[in-house]
XYZ file of C-alpha atoms in Angstrom:
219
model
C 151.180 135.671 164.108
C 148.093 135.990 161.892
C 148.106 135.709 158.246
C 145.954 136.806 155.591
C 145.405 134.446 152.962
C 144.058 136.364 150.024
C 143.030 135.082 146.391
C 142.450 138.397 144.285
C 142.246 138.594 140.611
C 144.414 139.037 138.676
C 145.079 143.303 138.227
C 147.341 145.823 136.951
C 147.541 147.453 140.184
C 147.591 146.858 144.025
C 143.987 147.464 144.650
C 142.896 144.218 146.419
C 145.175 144.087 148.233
C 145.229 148.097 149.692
C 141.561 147.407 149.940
C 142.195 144.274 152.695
C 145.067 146.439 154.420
C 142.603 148.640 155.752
C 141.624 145.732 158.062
C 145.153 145.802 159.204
C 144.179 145.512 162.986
C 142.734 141.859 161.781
C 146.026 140.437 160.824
C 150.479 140.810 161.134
C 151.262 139.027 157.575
C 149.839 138.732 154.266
C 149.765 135.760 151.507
C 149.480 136.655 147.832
C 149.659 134.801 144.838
C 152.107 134.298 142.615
C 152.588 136.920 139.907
C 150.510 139.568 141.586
C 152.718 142.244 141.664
C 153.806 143.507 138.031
C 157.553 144.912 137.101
C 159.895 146.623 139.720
C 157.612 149.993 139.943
C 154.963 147.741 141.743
C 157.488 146.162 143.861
C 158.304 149.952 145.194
C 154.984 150.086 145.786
C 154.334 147.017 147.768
C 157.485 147.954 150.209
C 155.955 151.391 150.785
C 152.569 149.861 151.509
C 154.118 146.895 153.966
C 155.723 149.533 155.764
C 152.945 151.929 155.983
C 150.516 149.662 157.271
C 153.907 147.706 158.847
C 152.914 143.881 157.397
C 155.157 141.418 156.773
C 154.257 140.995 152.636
C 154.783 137.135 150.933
C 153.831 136.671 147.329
C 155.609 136.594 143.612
C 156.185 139.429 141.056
C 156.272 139.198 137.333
C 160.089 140.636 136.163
C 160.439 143.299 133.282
C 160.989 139.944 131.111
C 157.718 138.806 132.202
C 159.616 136.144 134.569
C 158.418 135.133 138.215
C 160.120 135.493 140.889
C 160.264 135.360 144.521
C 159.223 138.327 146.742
C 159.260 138.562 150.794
C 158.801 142.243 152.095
C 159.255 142.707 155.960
C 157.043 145.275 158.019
C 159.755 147.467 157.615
C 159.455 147.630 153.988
C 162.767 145.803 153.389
C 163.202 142.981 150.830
C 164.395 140.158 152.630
C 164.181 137.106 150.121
C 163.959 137.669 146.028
C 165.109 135.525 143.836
C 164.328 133.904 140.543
C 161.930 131.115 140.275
C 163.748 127.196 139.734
C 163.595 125.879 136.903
C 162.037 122.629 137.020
C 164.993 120.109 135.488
C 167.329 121.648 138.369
C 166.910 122.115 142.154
C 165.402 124.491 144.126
C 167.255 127.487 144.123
C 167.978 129.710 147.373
C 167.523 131.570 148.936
C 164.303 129.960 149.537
C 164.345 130.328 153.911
C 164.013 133.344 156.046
C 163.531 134.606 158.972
C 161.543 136.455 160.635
C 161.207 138.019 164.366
C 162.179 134.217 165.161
C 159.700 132.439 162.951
C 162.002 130.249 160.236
C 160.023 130.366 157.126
C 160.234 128.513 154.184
C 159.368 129.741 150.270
C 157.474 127.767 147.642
C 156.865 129.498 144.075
C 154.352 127.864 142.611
C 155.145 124.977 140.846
C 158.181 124.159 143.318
C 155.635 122.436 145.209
C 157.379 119.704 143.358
C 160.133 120.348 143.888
C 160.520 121.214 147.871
C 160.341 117.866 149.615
C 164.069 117.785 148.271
C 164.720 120.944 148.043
C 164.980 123.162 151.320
C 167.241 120.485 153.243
C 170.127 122.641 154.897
C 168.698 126.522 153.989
C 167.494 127.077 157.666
C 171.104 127.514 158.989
C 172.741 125.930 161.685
C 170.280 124.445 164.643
C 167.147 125.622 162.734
C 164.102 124.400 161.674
C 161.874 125.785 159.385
C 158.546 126.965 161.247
C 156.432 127.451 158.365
C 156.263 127.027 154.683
C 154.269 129.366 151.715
C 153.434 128.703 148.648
C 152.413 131.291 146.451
C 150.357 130.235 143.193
C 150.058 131.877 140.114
C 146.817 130.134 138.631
C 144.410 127.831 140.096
C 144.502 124.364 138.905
C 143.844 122.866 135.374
C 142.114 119.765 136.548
C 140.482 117.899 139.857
C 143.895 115.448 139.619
C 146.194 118.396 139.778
C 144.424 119.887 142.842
C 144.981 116.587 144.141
C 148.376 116.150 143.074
C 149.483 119.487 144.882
C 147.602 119.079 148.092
C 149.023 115.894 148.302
C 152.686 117.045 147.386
C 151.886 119.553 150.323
C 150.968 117.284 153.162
C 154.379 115.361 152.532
C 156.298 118.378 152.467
C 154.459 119.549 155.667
C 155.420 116.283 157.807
C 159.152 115.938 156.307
C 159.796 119.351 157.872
C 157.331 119.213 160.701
C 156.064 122.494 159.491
C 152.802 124.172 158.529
C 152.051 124.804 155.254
C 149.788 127.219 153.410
C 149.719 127.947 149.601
C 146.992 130.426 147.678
C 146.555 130.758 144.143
C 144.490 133.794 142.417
C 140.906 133.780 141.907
C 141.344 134.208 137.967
C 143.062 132.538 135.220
C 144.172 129.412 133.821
C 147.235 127.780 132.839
C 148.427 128.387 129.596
C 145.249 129.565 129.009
C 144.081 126.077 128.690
C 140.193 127.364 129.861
C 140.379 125.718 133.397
C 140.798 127.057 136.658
C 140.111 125.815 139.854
C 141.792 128.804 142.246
C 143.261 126.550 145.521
C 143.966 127.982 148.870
C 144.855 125.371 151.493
C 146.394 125.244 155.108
C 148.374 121.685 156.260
C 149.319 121.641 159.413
C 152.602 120.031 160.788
C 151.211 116.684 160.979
C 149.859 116.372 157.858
C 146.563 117.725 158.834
C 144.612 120.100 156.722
C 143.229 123.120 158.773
C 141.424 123.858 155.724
C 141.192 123.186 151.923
C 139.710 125.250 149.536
C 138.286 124.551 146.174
C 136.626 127.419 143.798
C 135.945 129.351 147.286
C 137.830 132.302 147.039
C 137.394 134.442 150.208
C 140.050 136.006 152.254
C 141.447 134.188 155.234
C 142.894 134.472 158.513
C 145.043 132.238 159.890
C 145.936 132.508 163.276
C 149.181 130.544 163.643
C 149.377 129.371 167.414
C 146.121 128.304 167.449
C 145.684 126.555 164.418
C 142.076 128.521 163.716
C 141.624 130.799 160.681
C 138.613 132.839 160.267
C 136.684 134.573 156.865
C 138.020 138.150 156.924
C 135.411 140.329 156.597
C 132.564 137.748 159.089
């Protein structure tokens, strides 16, 4: 499989992103941040477009109550995981594992980051294990120790499951508006290993899975 790793701005449409499908040959999957997708209209959209251009779609949408949740979209344009995002004094709710033409994959939102090395024990079914892991982000982070914090979070999650890992964040915004933003795309490998980490660089990957590689869509 090759994924897409994309960090758009934040926008009230789908325009990034139907912008990068038209270099659908590149890629089978795409990664978007948290929150992208607004209220259940855009949602329609997004399953149209994943089954137009047939792409498996991972990211976040922000609920008519301006709530995130979970979002998975196969190539089909079926929803196959949606759920609301945990809250952070309980644990991680589910369904937070899929599959997906035999590739187990796991589901982050966010801020679960901190809450998934405990959190997706048992979810893969019986004689599973989880293959790989996103983590859509809504914002990028509010300081250098943060960044740090959640890469590091990520590399323990990555070797507890033996599974890669690969979160994205948009290129715009802060947290609570607190006036920093430091967008974060990153790709651990099942050992712990970063394939890549990015800080304030926020170009468009490609991953390709089996070989551990990514490349700069668009070079």
């Amino acid at each position: 499989m090759r994924l897409l790793v994309a960090q758009p701005n934040h926008e009230a449409g789908l325009e990034h992103l139907i912008e990068e499908l038209k270099q659908y040959e590149s890629y089978d999957a795409v990664l978007y941040p948290e929150g992208y997708v607004l209220g259940d209209s855009g949602v329609l959209s997004l399953c149209k477009l994943a089954k137009q251009y047939k792409k498996l779609i991972i990211t976040g949408y922000r609920d008519r109550n301006n709530k995130d949740r979970a979002l998975i979209i196969n190539s089909c344009g079926d929803i196959i995981l949606e759920r609301a995002k945990s809250p952070m004094n309980e644990s991680l709710y589910s369904p937070s594992v899929t599959m997906v033409d035999n590739i187990t994959i796991g589901y982050l939102l966010c801020v679960e980051i901190l809450q998934g090395f405990a959190g997706l024990e048992g979810m893969e079914g019986p004689g599973e294990t989880i293959d790989i892991i996103m983590h859509p982000i809504g914002v990028g982070m509010f300081s250098d120790e943060q960044f740090a914090e959640w890469i590091e979070e990520a590399t323990k999650i990555a070797l507890k499951y033996n599974a890669m890992i690969i979160g994205t964040s948009h290129a715009d915004g802060s947290y609570r508006n607190c006036g920093v933003s430091i967008p974060i795309s990153y790709c651990i490998d099942s050992t712990g290993e970063p394939i890549y980490i990015s800080k304030n660089d926020t170009r468009s990957r490609i991953i390709h899975l089996k070989t551990r590689q990514f490349d700069i869509l668009g070079q």
